[in-house]
Amino acid sequence: QVHLVEFGGGLVQAGGSLRLSCEAAGGRFSVATAGWYRQAPGKQRDLVAQITSGGNTNYVDSVKGRFTISRDNAQNTVYLQMNSLKTEETAMYYCNYVVGMDNFWGQGTQEAVSS
């Protein structure tokens, strides 16, 4: 069983930065594809960024150039550096971890961007 715990959410002003981290306990993190999703109130959960076991990254167009996803396999941790944050990016941010057919989610961390 895999347990994911996110850290780093909070309140930030528009234009500011936050760094999220997600630590995985259990499972084979080094071979997993890890990602960050977000869900605003009343909306669906959408992919923000993803990183494969080989380090290839994928971003939703709206965050390209502002967000950076990275991973530290020795620490079983995936990070999301978010810069130039916008008010519309206020959401619950969730860590995701996929190994083969298995899909795991963290409990989420709330981020709020004020104007």
Tab-separated table of N, CA and C in Angstrom:
chain	number	residue	atom	x	y	z
A	1	GLN	N	0.843	-1.187	0.000
A	1	GLN	CA	0.000	0.000	0.000
A	1	GLN	C	0.883	1.244	0.000
A	2	VAL	N	0.453	2.256	-0.737
A	2	VAL	CA	1.191	3.506	-0.846
A	2	VAL	C	0.443	4.600	-0.109
A	3	HIS	N	1.162	5.367	0.644
A	3	HIS	CA	0.593	6.503	1.360
A	3	HIS	C	1.318	7.762	0.916
A	4	LEU	N	0.548	8.745	0.437
A	4	LEU	CA	1.114	10.001	-0.044
A	4	LEU	C	0.717	11.129	0.887
A	5	VAL	N	1.678	11.973	1.223
A	5	VAL	CA	1.405	13.117	2.082
A	5	VAL	C	1.951	14.368	1.417
A	6	GLU	N	1.074	15.353	1.233
A	6	GLU	CA	1.475	16.614	0.610
A	6	GLU	C	1.790	17.649	1.672
A	7	PHE	N	2.715	18.542	1.322
A	7	PHE	CA	3.085	19.662	2.185
A	7	PHE	C	3.241	20.917	1.332
A	8	GLY	N	3.085	22.073	1.960
A	8	GLY	CA	3.480	23.306	1.312
A	8	GLY	C	2.380	24.226	0.855
A	9	GLY	N	1.139	23.820	0.992
A	9	GLY	CA	0.071	24.723	0.606
A	9	GLY	C	-0.027	25.889	1.563
A	10	GLY	N	-0.850	26.857	1.177
A	10	GLY	CA	-1.030	28.005	2.049
A	10	GLY	C	-1.589	29.181	1.292
A	11	LEU	N	-1.455	30.341	1.904
A	11	LEU	CA	-1.964	31.574	1.323
A	11	LEU	C	-0.796	32.383	0.771
A	12	VAL	N	-0.964	32.854	-0.454
A	12	VAL	CA	0.068	33.651	-1.088
A	12	VAL	C	-0.601	34.735	-1.908
A	13	GLN	N	0.082	35.842	-2.078
A	13	GLN	CA	-0.461	36.916	-2.919
A	13	GLN	C	-0.221	36.598	-4.389
A	14	ALA	N	-1.069	37.133	-5.216
A	14	ALA	CA	-0.896	36.973	-6.660
A	14	ALA	C	0.501	37.450	-7.064
A	15	GLY	N	1.131	36.663	-7.919
A	15	GLY	CA	2.497	36.959	-8.319
A	15	GLY	C	3.548	36.291	-7.457
A	16	GLY	N	3.105	35.717	-6.350
A	16	GLY	CA	4.026	35.068	-5.436
A	16	GLY	C	4.322	33.634	-5.827
A	17	SER	N	5.055	32.953	-4.943
A	17	SER	CA	5.505	31.586	-5.210
A	17	SER	C	5.186	30.666	-4.046
A	18	LEU	N	5.001	29.415	-4.384
A	18	LEU	CA	4.854	28.359	-3.379
A	18	LEU	C	5.548	27.114	-3.900
A	19	ARG	N	6.018	26.301	-2.972
A	19	ARG	CA	6.593	25.026	-3.353
A	19	ARG	C	5.844	23.917	-2.618
A	20	LEU	N	5.266	23.023	-3.391
A	20	LEU	CA	4.583	21.878	-2.825
A	20	LEU	C	5.503	20.668	-2.862
A	21	SER	N	5.351	19.816	-1.883
A	21	SER	CA	6.079	18.557	-1.892
A	21	SER	C	5.135	17.424	-1.534
A	22	CYS	N	5.466	16.250	-2.014
A	22	CYS	CA	4.645	15.067	-1.757
A	22	CYS	C	5.571	13.895	-1.496
A	23	GLU	N	5.466	13.370	-0.308
A	23	GLU	CA	6.315	12.255	0.076
A	23	GLU	C	5.527	10.957	0.018
A	24	ALA	N	6.125	9.955	-0.617
A	24	ALA	CA	5.470	8.652	-0.746
A	24	ALA	C	6.064	7.658	0.239
A	25	ALA	N	5.208	6.941	0.921
A	25	ALA	CA	5.640	5.860	1.809
A	25	ALA	C	5.096	4.555	1.247
A	26	GLY	N	5.974	3.623	1.025
A	26	GLY	CA	5.554	2.355	0.435
A	26	GLY	C	5.612	2.423	-1.077
A	27	GLY	N	5.546	1.265	-1.714
A	27	GLY	CA	5.531	1.233	-3.165
A	27	GLY	C	6.903	1.444	-3.783
A	28	ARG	N	6.914	1.507	-5.097
A	28	ARG	CA	8.166	1.641	-5.839
A	28	ARG	C	8.188	3.014	-6.493
A	29	PHE	N	8.511	4.024	-5.706
A	29	PHE	CA	8.452	5.408	-6.177
A	29	PHE	C	9.316	5.623	-7.397
A	30	SER	N	10.487	5.015	-7.442
A	30	SER	CA	11.434	5.302	-8.520
A	30	SER	C	10.910	4.895	-9.892
A	31	VAL	N	9.957	3.985	-9.951
A	31	VAL	CA	9.421	3.573	-11.254
A	31	VAL	C	8.042	4.177	-11.512
A	32	ALA	N	7.579	5.016	-10.616
A	32	ALA	CA	6.250	5.597	-10.745
A	32	ALA	C	6.264	6.869	-11.587
A	33	THR	N	5.158	7.107	-12.242
A	33	THR	CA	4.895	8.429	-12.798
A	33	THR	C	4.189	9.227	-11.707
A	34	ALA	N	4.731	10.380	-11.390
A	34	ALA	CA	4.169	11.210	-10.321
A	34	ALA	C	3.609	12.491	-10.918
A	35	GLY	N	2.560	12.970	-10.298
A	35	GLY	CA	1.951	14.170	-10.845
A	35	GLY	C	1.240	14.993	-9.808
A	36	TRP	N	0.901	16.194	-10.206
A	36	TRP	CA	0.110	17.114	-9.391
A	36	TRP	C	-1.154	17.482	-10.157
A	37	TYR	N	-2.260	17.429	-9.456
A	37	TYR	CA	-3.560	17.819	-9.977
A	37	TYR	C	-4.118	18.912	-9.076
A	38	ARG	N	-5.100	19.645	-9.584
A	38	ARG	CA	-5.766	20.630	-8.740
A	38	ARG	C	-7.254	20.614	-9.014
A	39	GLN	N	-7.979	20.999	-7.974
A	39	GLN	CA	-9.436	21.023	-8.062
A	39	GLN	C	-9.945	22.249	-7.338
A	40	ALA	N	-10.539	23.150	-8.112
A	40	ALA	CA	-11.156	24.334	-7.540
A	40	ALA	C	-12.586	23.981	-7.121
A	41	PRO	N	-13.178	24.743	-6.204
A	41	PRO	CA	-14.550	24.447	-5.758
A	41	PRO	C	-15.522	24.389	-6.925
A	42	GLY	N	-16.280	23.318	-6.997
A	42	GLY	CA	-17.288	23.174	-8.032
A	42	GLY	C	-16.763	22.765	-9.389
A	43	LYS	N	-15.471	22.467	-9.450
A	43	LYS	CA	-14.883	22.099	-10.735
A	43	LYS	C	-14.255	20.708	-10.656
A	44	GLN	N	-13.912	20.168	-11.800
A	44	GLN	CA	-13.300	18.854	-11.837
A	44	GLN	C	-11.825	18.943	-11.483
A	45	ARG	N	-11.268	17.796	-11.145
A	45	ARG	CA	-9.850	17.722	-10.837
A	45	ARG	C	-9.078	17.611	-12.147
A	46	ASP	N	-8.118	18.509	-12.335
A	46	ASP	CA	-7.370	18.568	-13.585
A	46	ASP	C	-5.876	18.389	-13.352
A	47	LEU	N	-5.217	17.804	-14.332
A	47	LEU	CA	-3.774	17.646	-14.280
A	47	LEU	C	-3.085	19.003	-14.384
A	48	VAL	N	-2.069	19.199	-13.550
A	48	VAL	CA	-1.236	20.397	-13.620
A	48	VAL	C	0.110	20.055	-14.241
A	49	ALA	N	0.756	19.021	-13.716
A	49	ALA	CA	2.083	18.639	-14.190
A	49	ALA	C	2.335	17.187	-13.837
A	50	GLN	N	3.203	16.563	-14.628
A	50	GLN	CA	3.498	15.154	-14.446
A	50	GLN	C	4.974	14.924	-14.743
A	51	ILE	N	5.571	13.938	-14.069
A	51	ILE	CA	6.962	13.586	-14.333
A	51	ILE	C	7.074	12.065	-14.316
A	52	THR	N	7.696	11.533	-15.347
A	52	THR	CA	7.848	10.088	-15.443
A	52	THR	C	9.037	9.613	-14.622
A	53	SER	N	9.175	8.307	-14.553
A	53	SER	CA	10.307	7.746	-13.819
A	53	SER	C	11.628	8.145	-14.468
A	54	GLY	N	11.599	8.411	-15.777
A	54	GLY	CA	12.799	8.821	-16.482
A	54	GLY	C	13.053	10.313	-16.456
A	55	GLY	N	12.160	11.047	-15.814
A	55	GLY	CA	12.357	12.484	-15.682
A	55	GLY	C	11.696	13.331	-16.756
A	56	ASN	N	10.957	12.705	-17.662
A	56	ASN	CA	10.236	13.491	-18.661
A	56	ASN	C	9.060	14.193	-18.001
A	57	THR	N	8.849	15.442	-18.383
A	57	THR	CA	7.807	16.238	-17.752
A	57	THR	C	6.732	16.652	-18.751
A	58	ASN	N	5.574	16.924	-18.195
A	58	ASN	CA	4.425	17.349	-18.991
A	58	ASN	C	3.661	18.363	-18.154
A	59	TYR	N	3.275	19.491	-18.785
A	59	TYR	CA	2.565	20.547	-18.069
A	59	TYR	C	1.314	20.951	-18.834
A	60	VAL	N	0.292	21.344	-18.095
A	60	VAL	CA	-0.851	21.969	-18.729
A	60	VAL	C	-0.385	23.320	-19.269
A	61	ASP	N	-0.933	23.733	-20.390
A	61	ASP	CA	-0.432	24.935	-21.074
A	61	ASP	C	-0.425	26.165	-20.174
A	62	SER	N	-1.411	26.274	-19.306
A	62	SER	CA	-1.561	27.505	-18.518
A	62	SER	C	-0.448	27.703	-17.489
A	63	VAL	N	0.328	26.669	-17.184
A	63	VAL	CA	1.382	26.817	-16.177
A	63	VAL	C	2.777	26.740	-16.774
A	64	LYS	N	2.878	26.474	-18.044
A	64	LYS	CA	4.192	26.347	-18.677
A	64	LYS	C	4.984	27.640	-18.510
A	65	GLY	N	6.234	27.481	-18.108
A	65	GLY	CA	7.098	28.637	-17.890
A	65	GLY	C	6.998	29.210	-16.493
A	66	ARG	N	5.997	28.782	-15.718
A	66	ARG	CA	5.837	29.293	-14.350
A	66	ARG	C	5.995	28.200	-13.299
A	67	PHE	N	5.581	27.002	-13.625
A	67	PHE	CA	5.641	25.875	-12.686
A	67	PHE	C	6.728	24.904	-13.122
A	68	THR	N	7.346	24.263	-12.134
A	68	THR	CA	8.350	23.243	-12.409
A	68	THR	C	8.104	22.036	-11.509
A	69	ILE	N	7.967	20.879	-12.128
A	69	ILE	CA	7.834	19.637	-11.370
A	69	ILE	C	9.179	18.931	-11.354
A	70	SER	N	9.528	18.360	-10.219
A	70	SER	CA	10.790	17.634	-10.101
A	70	SER	C	10.600	16.495	-9.108
A	71	ARG	N	11.579	15.611	-9.069
A	71	ARG	CA	11.465	14.475	-8.151
A	71	ARG	C	12.821	14.142	-7.573
A	72	ASP	N	12.789	13.573	-6.389
A	72	ASP	CA	13.983	13.081	-5.715
A	72	ASP	C	13.682	11.634	-5.332
A	73	ASN	N	14.189	10.705	-6.114
A	73	ASN	CA	13.867	9.305	-5.858
A	73	ASN	C	14.469	8.806	-4.541
A	74	ALA	N	15.580	9.377	-4.151
A	74	ALA	CA	16.194	8.962	-2.882
A	74	ALA	C	15.310	9.331	-1.689
A	75	GLN	N	14.536	10.394	-1.852
A	75	GLN	CA	13.642	10.854	-0.784
A	75	GLN	C	12.191	10.469	-1.031
A	76	ASN	N	11.926	9.724	-2.123
A	76	ASN	CA	10.552	9.334	-2.480
A	76	ASN	C	9.624	10.548	-2.517
A	77	THR	N	10.122	11.627	-3.082
A	77	THR	CA	9.385	12.890	-3.030
A	77	THR	C	9.292	13.522	-4.411
A	78	VAL	N	8.135	14.095	-4.687
A	78	VAL	CA	7.934	14.895	-5.886
A	78	VAL	C	7.596	16.311	-5.445
A	79	TYR	N	8.092	17.279	-6.190
A	79	TYR	CA	7.928	18.689	-5.855
A	79	TYR	C	7.199	19.418	-6.980
A	80	LEU	N	6.554	20.516	-6.617
A	80	LEU	CA	5.987	21.416	-7.600
A	80	LEU	C	6.322	22.836	-7.177
A	81	GLN	N	7.223	23.465	-7.908
A	81	GLN	CA	7.560	24.863	-7.681
A	81	GLN	C	6.616	25.712	-8.512
A	82	MET	N	5.891	26.587	-7.861
A	82	MET	CA	4.892	27.409	-8.541
A	82	MET	C	5.266	28.872	-8.382
A	83	ASN	N	5.503	29.537	-9.502
A	83	ASN	CA	5.866	30.949	-9.515
A	83	ASN	C	4.804	31.759	-10.236
A	84	SER	N	4.804	33.048	-9.986
A	84	SER	CA	3.860	33.966	-10.642
A	84	SER	C	2.434	33.457	-10.521
A	85	LEU	N	2.044	33.112	-9.330
A	85	LEU	CA	0.728	32.524	-9.106
A	85	LEU	C	-0.392	33.520	-9.390
A	86	LYS	N	-1.508	32.967	-9.848
A	86	LYS	CA	-2.668	33.770	-10.214
A	86	LYS	C	-3.834	33.427	-9.283
A	87	THR	N	-4.735	34.379	-9.121
A	87	THR	CA	-5.861	34.154	-8.211
A	87	THR	C	-6.706	32.955	-8.635
A	88	GLU	N	-6.817	32.770	-9.938
A	88	GLU	CA	-7.636	31.659	-10.439
A	88	GLU	C	-7.004	30.294	-10.190
A	89	GLU	N	-5.793	30.286	-9.637
A	89	GLU	CA	-5.137	29.021	-9.315
A	89	GLU	C	-5.382	28.591	-7.873
A	90	THR	N	-6.237	29.292	-7.206
A	90	THR	CA	-6.690	28.857	-5.885
A	90	THR	C	-7.431	27.531	-6.034
A	91	ALA	N	-6.963	26.532	-5.297
A	91	ALA	CA	-7.532	25.187	-5.443
A	91	ALA	C	-6.945	24.274	-4.390
A	92	MET	N	-7.506	23.078	-4.321
A	92	MET	CA	-6.876	22.003	-3.573
A	92	MET	C	-5.934	21.295	-4.541
A	93	TYR	N	-4.712	21.125	-4.129
A	93	TYR	CA	-3.711	20.482	-4.974
A	93	TYR	C	-3.461	19.058	-4.450
A	94	TYR	N	-3.510	18.106	-5.369
A	94	TYR	CA	-3.388	16.691	-5.016
A	94	TYR	C	-2.165	16.087	-5.708
A	95	CYS	N	-1.469	15.266	-4.958
A	95	CYS	CA	-0.366	14.478	-5.491
A	95	CYS	C	-0.921	13.148	-6.004
A	96	ASN	N	-0.364	12.690	-7.101
A	96	ASN	CA	-0.787	11.430	-7.708
A	96	ASN	C	0.433	10.602	-8.057
A	97	TYR	N	0.252	9.292	-8.000
A	97	TYR	CA	1.385	8.375	-8.162
A	97	TYR	C	0.829	7.150	-8.867
A	98	VAL	N	1.407	6.835	-10.020
A	98	VAL	CA	0.923	5.711	-10.821
A	98	VAL	C	2.067	4.739	-11.064
A	99	VAL	N	1.793	3.481	-10.727
A	99	VAL	CA	2.722	2.407	-11.060
A	99	VAL	C	1.897	1.319	-11.730
A	100	GLY	N	2.145	1.109	-13.007
A	100	GLY	CA	1.363	0.125	-13.747
A	100	GLY	C	-0.106	0.479	-13.715
A	101	MET	N	-0.911	-0.435	-13.221
A	101	MET	CA	-2.360	-0.209	-13.156
A	101	MET	C	-2.781	0.398	-11.819
A	102	ASP	N	-1.851	0.600	-10.927
A	102	ASP	CA	-2.169	1.134	-9.592
A	102	ASP	C	-2.036	2.646	-9.580
A	103	ASN	N	-3.019	3.281	-8.964
A	103	ASN	CA	-3.148	4.733	-8.971
A	103	ASN	C	-3.422	5.185	-7.537
A	104	PHE	N	-2.586	6.072	-7.022
A	104	PHE	CA	-2.714	6.504	-5.633
A	104	PHE	C	-2.802	8.025	-5.559
A	105	TRP	N	-3.548	8.499	-4.553
A	105	TRP	CA	-3.738	9.938	-4.354
A	105	TRP	C	-3.394	10.334	-2.930
A	106	GLY	N	-2.865	11.537	-2.791
A	106	GLY	CA	-2.709	12.127	-1.473
A	106	GLY	C	-4.020	12.751	-1.025
A	107	GLN	N	-3.993	13.284	0.180
A	107	GLN	CA	-5.215	13.858	0.757
A	107	GLN	C	-5.451	15.288	0.288
A	108	GLY	N	-4.459	15.885	-0.336
A	108	GLY	CA	-4.598	17.233	-0.858
A	108	GLY	C	-4.056	18.285	0.079
A	109	THR	N	-3.616	19.379	-0.506
A	109	THR	CA	-3.172	20.536	0.268
A	109	THR	C	-3.792	21.780	-0.355
A	110	GLN	N	-4.352	22.630	0.492
A	110	GLN	CA	-5.083	23.796	0.002
A	110	GLN	C	-4.128	24.934	-0.294
A	111	GLU	N	-4.343	25.545	-1.437
A	111	GLU	CA	-3.578	26.733	-1.804
A	111	GLU	C	-4.568	27.844	-2.137
A	112	ALA	N	-4.305	29.007	-1.617
A	112	ALA	CA	-5.148	30.158	-1.909
A	112	ALA	C	-4.279	31.309	-2.374
A	113	VAL	N	-4.659	31.905	-3.480
A	113	VAL	CA	-3.920	33.034	-4.035
A	113	VAL	C	-4.805	34.268	-3.936
A	114	SER	N	-4.352	35.246	-3.196
A	114	SER	CA	-5.148	36.457	-2.979
A	114	SER	C	-4.725	37.559	-3.947
A	115	SER	N	-5.662	38.463	-4.217
A	115	SER	CA	-5.359	39.552	-5.150
A	115	SER	C	-4.720	40.719	-4.426
